[in-house]
Short mmCIF file of N, CA and C in Angstrom, two decimals:
data_model
loop_
_atom_site.label_atom_id
_atom_site.label_comp_id
_atom_site.label_asym_id
_atom_site.label_seq_id
_atom_site.Cartn_x
_atom_site.Cartn_y
_atom_site.Cartn_z
N LEU A 1 90.70 109.64 114.78
CA LEU A 1 91.35 109.32 113.53
C LEU A 1 92.87 109.54 113.58
N GLN A 2 93.32 110.27 114.59
CA GLN A 2 94.76 110.51 114.73
C GLN A 2 95.51 109.20 114.98
N ARG A 3 94.95 108.33 115.82
CA ARG A 3 95.61 107.04 116.07
C ARG A 3 95.62 106.18 114.82
N LEU A 4 94.52 106.20 114.07
CA LEU A 4 94.46 105.46 112.81
C LEU A 4 95.53 105.97 111.84
N ARG A 5 95.66 107.28 111.74
CA ARG A 5 96.68 107.88 110.88
C ARG A 5 98.07 107.44 111.30
N SER A 6 98.32 107.46 112.59
CA SER A 6 99.63 107.08 113.11
C SER A 6 99.95 105.61 112.83
N HIS A 7 98.98 104.75 113.04
CA HIS A 7 99.20 103.31 112.79
C HIS A 7 99.37 103.05 111.29
N ALA A 8 98.60 103.72 110.47
CA ALA A 8 98.73 103.55 109.02
C ALA A 8 100.11 104.03 108.56
N HIS A 9 100.58 105.11 109.13
CA HIS A 9 101.90 105.63 108.79
C HIS A 9 102.99 104.61 109.15
N ALA A 10 102.90 104.04 110.34
CA ALA A 10 103.89 103.04 110.76
C ALA A 10 103.85 101.81 109.87
N LEU A 11 102.65 101.37 109.53
CA LEU A 11 102.51 100.20 108.66
C LEU A 11 103.03 100.50 107.26
N LYS A 12 102.82 101.71 106.80
CA LYS A 12 103.34 102.12 105.49
C LYS A 12 104.86 101.98 105.46
N GLY A 13 105.52 102.47 106.48
CA GLY A 13 106.98 102.38 106.53
C GLY A 13 107.49 100.96 106.66
N ALA A 14 106.86 100.19 107.53
CA ALA A 14 107.29 98.80 107.73
C ALA A 14 107.10 97.98 106.47
N SER A 15 105.98 98.15 105.81
CA SER A 15 105.72 97.37 104.60
C SER A 15 106.63 97.81 103.46
N ALA A 16 106.95 99.09 103.40
CA ALA A 16 107.89 99.56 102.38
C ALA A 16 109.27 98.94 102.60
N ASN A 17 109.68 98.81 103.85
CA ASN A 17 110.96 98.18 104.15
C ASN A 17 111.00 96.73 103.70
N LEU A 18 109.85 96.07 103.69
CA LEU A 18 109.75 94.69 103.24
C LEU A 18 109.48 94.58 101.75
N ARG A 19 109.41 95.70 101.07
CA ARG A 19 109.11 95.77 99.64
C ARG A 19 107.70 95.26 99.32
N ALA A 20 106.82 95.36 100.29
CA ALA A 20 105.41 94.99 100.07
C ALA A 20 104.71 96.24 99.56
N ARG A 21 104.89 96.52 98.29
CA ARG A 21 104.45 97.79 97.71
C ARG A 21 102.94 98.00 97.77
N ALA A 22 102.18 96.95 97.52
CA ALA A 22 100.72 97.10 97.56
C ALA A 22 100.24 97.44 98.97
N VAL A 23 100.85 96.81 99.96
CA VAL A 23 100.49 97.10 101.35
C VAL A 23 100.88 98.53 101.70
N ALA A 24 102.07 98.94 101.30
CA ALA A 24 102.52 100.31 101.57
C ALA A 24 101.59 101.34 100.91
N ALA A 25 101.17 101.07 99.68
CA ALA A 25 100.28 101.99 98.98
C ALA A 25 98.92 102.07 99.66
N ALA A 26 98.41 100.92 100.09
CA ALA A 26 97.12 100.91 100.78
C ALA A 26 97.21 101.63 102.12
N ALA A 27 98.32 101.44 102.82
CA ALA A 27 98.52 102.13 104.09
C ALA A 27 98.64 103.64 103.88
N ALA A 28 99.29 104.04 102.80
CA ALA A 28 99.41 105.47 102.48
C ALA A 28 98.04 106.07 102.20
N ARG A 29 97.21 105.33 101.48
CA ARG A 29 95.85 105.81 101.19
C ARG A 29 95.05 105.94 102.48
N LEU A 30 95.19 104.96 103.38
CA LEU A 30 94.48 105.03 104.66
C LEU A 30 95.00 106.19 105.50
N GLU A 31 96.30 106.39 105.51
CA GLU A 31 96.88 107.52 106.25
C GLU A 31 96.33 108.85 105.73
N ALA A 32 96.28 109.01 104.42
CA ALA A 32 95.77 110.25 103.83
C ALA A 32 94.29 110.45 104.15
N ALA A 33 93.52 109.37 104.09
CA ALA A 33 92.09 109.48 104.39
C ALA A 33 91.87 109.85 105.85
N ALA A 34 92.67 109.26 106.73
CA ALA A 34 92.54 109.58 108.16
C ALA A 34 92.94 111.03 108.42
N THR A 35 93.98 111.49 107.76
CA THR A 35 94.41 112.88 107.90
C THR A 35 93.31 113.83 107.45
N ALA A 36 92.60 113.45 106.38
CA ALA A 36 91.52 114.29 105.85
C ALA A 36 90.20 114.08 106.58
N ALA A 37 90.20 113.16 107.56
CA ALA A 37 88.98 112.83 108.30
C ALA A 37 87.86 112.37 107.38
N ASP A 38 88.23 111.59 106.37
CA ASP A 38 87.28 111.07 105.39
C ASP A 38 86.93 109.63 105.75
N ALA A 39 85.85 109.47 106.51
CA ALA A 39 85.49 108.16 107.05
C ALA A 39 85.17 107.14 105.95
N ALA A 40 84.50 107.56 104.91
CA ALA A 40 84.13 106.63 103.84
C ALA A 40 85.38 106.09 103.14
N THR A 41 86.33 106.97 102.86
CA THR A 41 87.56 106.52 102.22
C THR A 41 88.39 105.68 103.19
N CYS A 42 88.34 106.00 104.48
CA CYS A 42 89.03 105.18 105.49
C CYS A 42 88.51 103.75 105.45
N ARG A 43 87.20 103.58 105.37
CA ARG A 43 86.63 102.22 105.31
C ARG A 43 87.11 101.48 104.07
N ASP A 44 87.05 102.14 102.93
CA ASP A 44 87.50 101.52 101.68
C ASP A 44 88.99 101.19 101.72
N ALA A 45 89.77 102.14 102.20
CA ALA A 45 91.22 101.94 102.27
C ALA A 45 91.58 100.83 103.25
N ALA A 46 90.86 100.75 104.35
CA ALA A 46 91.12 99.68 105.33
C ALA A 46 90.82 98.32 104.73
N ALA A 47 89.74 98.22 103.99
CA ALA A 47 89.40 96.94 103.34
C ALA A 47 90.47 96.54 102.34
N THR A 48 90.96 97.51 101.57
CA THR A 48 92.03 97.23 100.62
C THR A 48 93.31 96.83 101.35
N LEU A 49 93.60 97.51 102.44
CA LEU A 49 94.79 97.20 103.22
C LEU A 49 94.74 95.78 103.76
N VAL A 50 93.62 95.37 104.30
CA VAL A 50 93.47 94.01 104.82
C VAL A 50 93.68 93.00 103.70
N ARG A 51 93.04 93.24 102.57
CA ARG A 51 93.19 92.32 101.43
C ARG A 51 94.64 92.21 100.98
N ASP A 52 95.31 93.35 100.82
CA ASP A 52 96.70 93.34 100.36
C ASP A 52 97.64 92.76 101.40
N TYR A 53 97.36 93.01 102.67
CA TYR A 53 98.16 92.42 103.75
C TYR A 53 98.06 90.89 103.70
N ARG A 54 96.86 90.39 103.57
CA ARG A 54 96.68 88.93 103.52
C ARG A 54 97.41 88.32 102.32
N ARG A 55 97.35 88.99 101.21
CA ARG A 55 98.07 88.51 100.02
C ARG A 55 99.58 88.49 100.26
N ALA A 56 100.09 89.53 100.89
CA ALA A 56 101.53 89.61 101.16
C ALA A 56 101.96 88.51 102.13
N VAL A 57 101.17 88.30 103.18
CA VAL A 57 101.50 87.25 104.15
C VAL A 57 101.46 85.88 103.48
N GLU A 58 100.47 85.67 102.65
CA GLU A 58 100.38 84.39 101.93
C GLU A 58 101.60 84.21 101.03
N PHE A 59 101.97 85.26 100.32
CA PHE A 59 103.12 85.19 99.43
C PHE A 59 104.41 84.86 100.21
N LEU A 60 104.51 85.42 101.42
CA LEU A 60 105.69 85.19 102.24
C LEU A 60 105.68 83.84 102.95
N GLY A 61 104.58 83.10 102.78
CA GLY A 61 104.52 81.74 103.32
C GLY A 61 103.92 81.63 104.70
N GLY A 62 103.26 82.65 105.20
CA GLY A 62 102.69 82.62 106.54
C GLY A 62 101.19 82.61 106.52
N ARG A 63 100.61 81.67 105.82
CA ARG A 63 99.15 81.65 105.66
C ARG A 63 98.40 81.72 106.99
N ASP A 64 98.91 81.08 108.03
CA ASP A 64 98.24 81.08 109.32
C ASP A 64 98.24 82.46 109.97
N ALA A 65 99.27 83.26 109.72
CA ALA A 65 99.40 84.57 110.33
C ALA A 65 98.42 85.57 109.74
N ALA A 66 97.87 85.30 108.57
CA ALA A 66 96.99 86.26 107.89
C ALA A 66 95.58 86.25 108.45
N GLY A 67 95.24 85.24 109.20
CA GLY A 67 93.91 85.18 109.81
C GLY A 67 92.86 84.90 108.83
#
């Protein structure tokens, strides 16, 4: 879970720099869940993060990049 926490932390910062607030908030939730070793919350937070990431990419005009 340490790698997950680290990646979530990096994504939180990058998305905040882009003003993608929903993505940053979801990444923060995932980071906190990984730090707490809460697998159930990690799953929920990851699903929210994917959803919010796709919305942000679509908003920015990169529909193909969202997968």
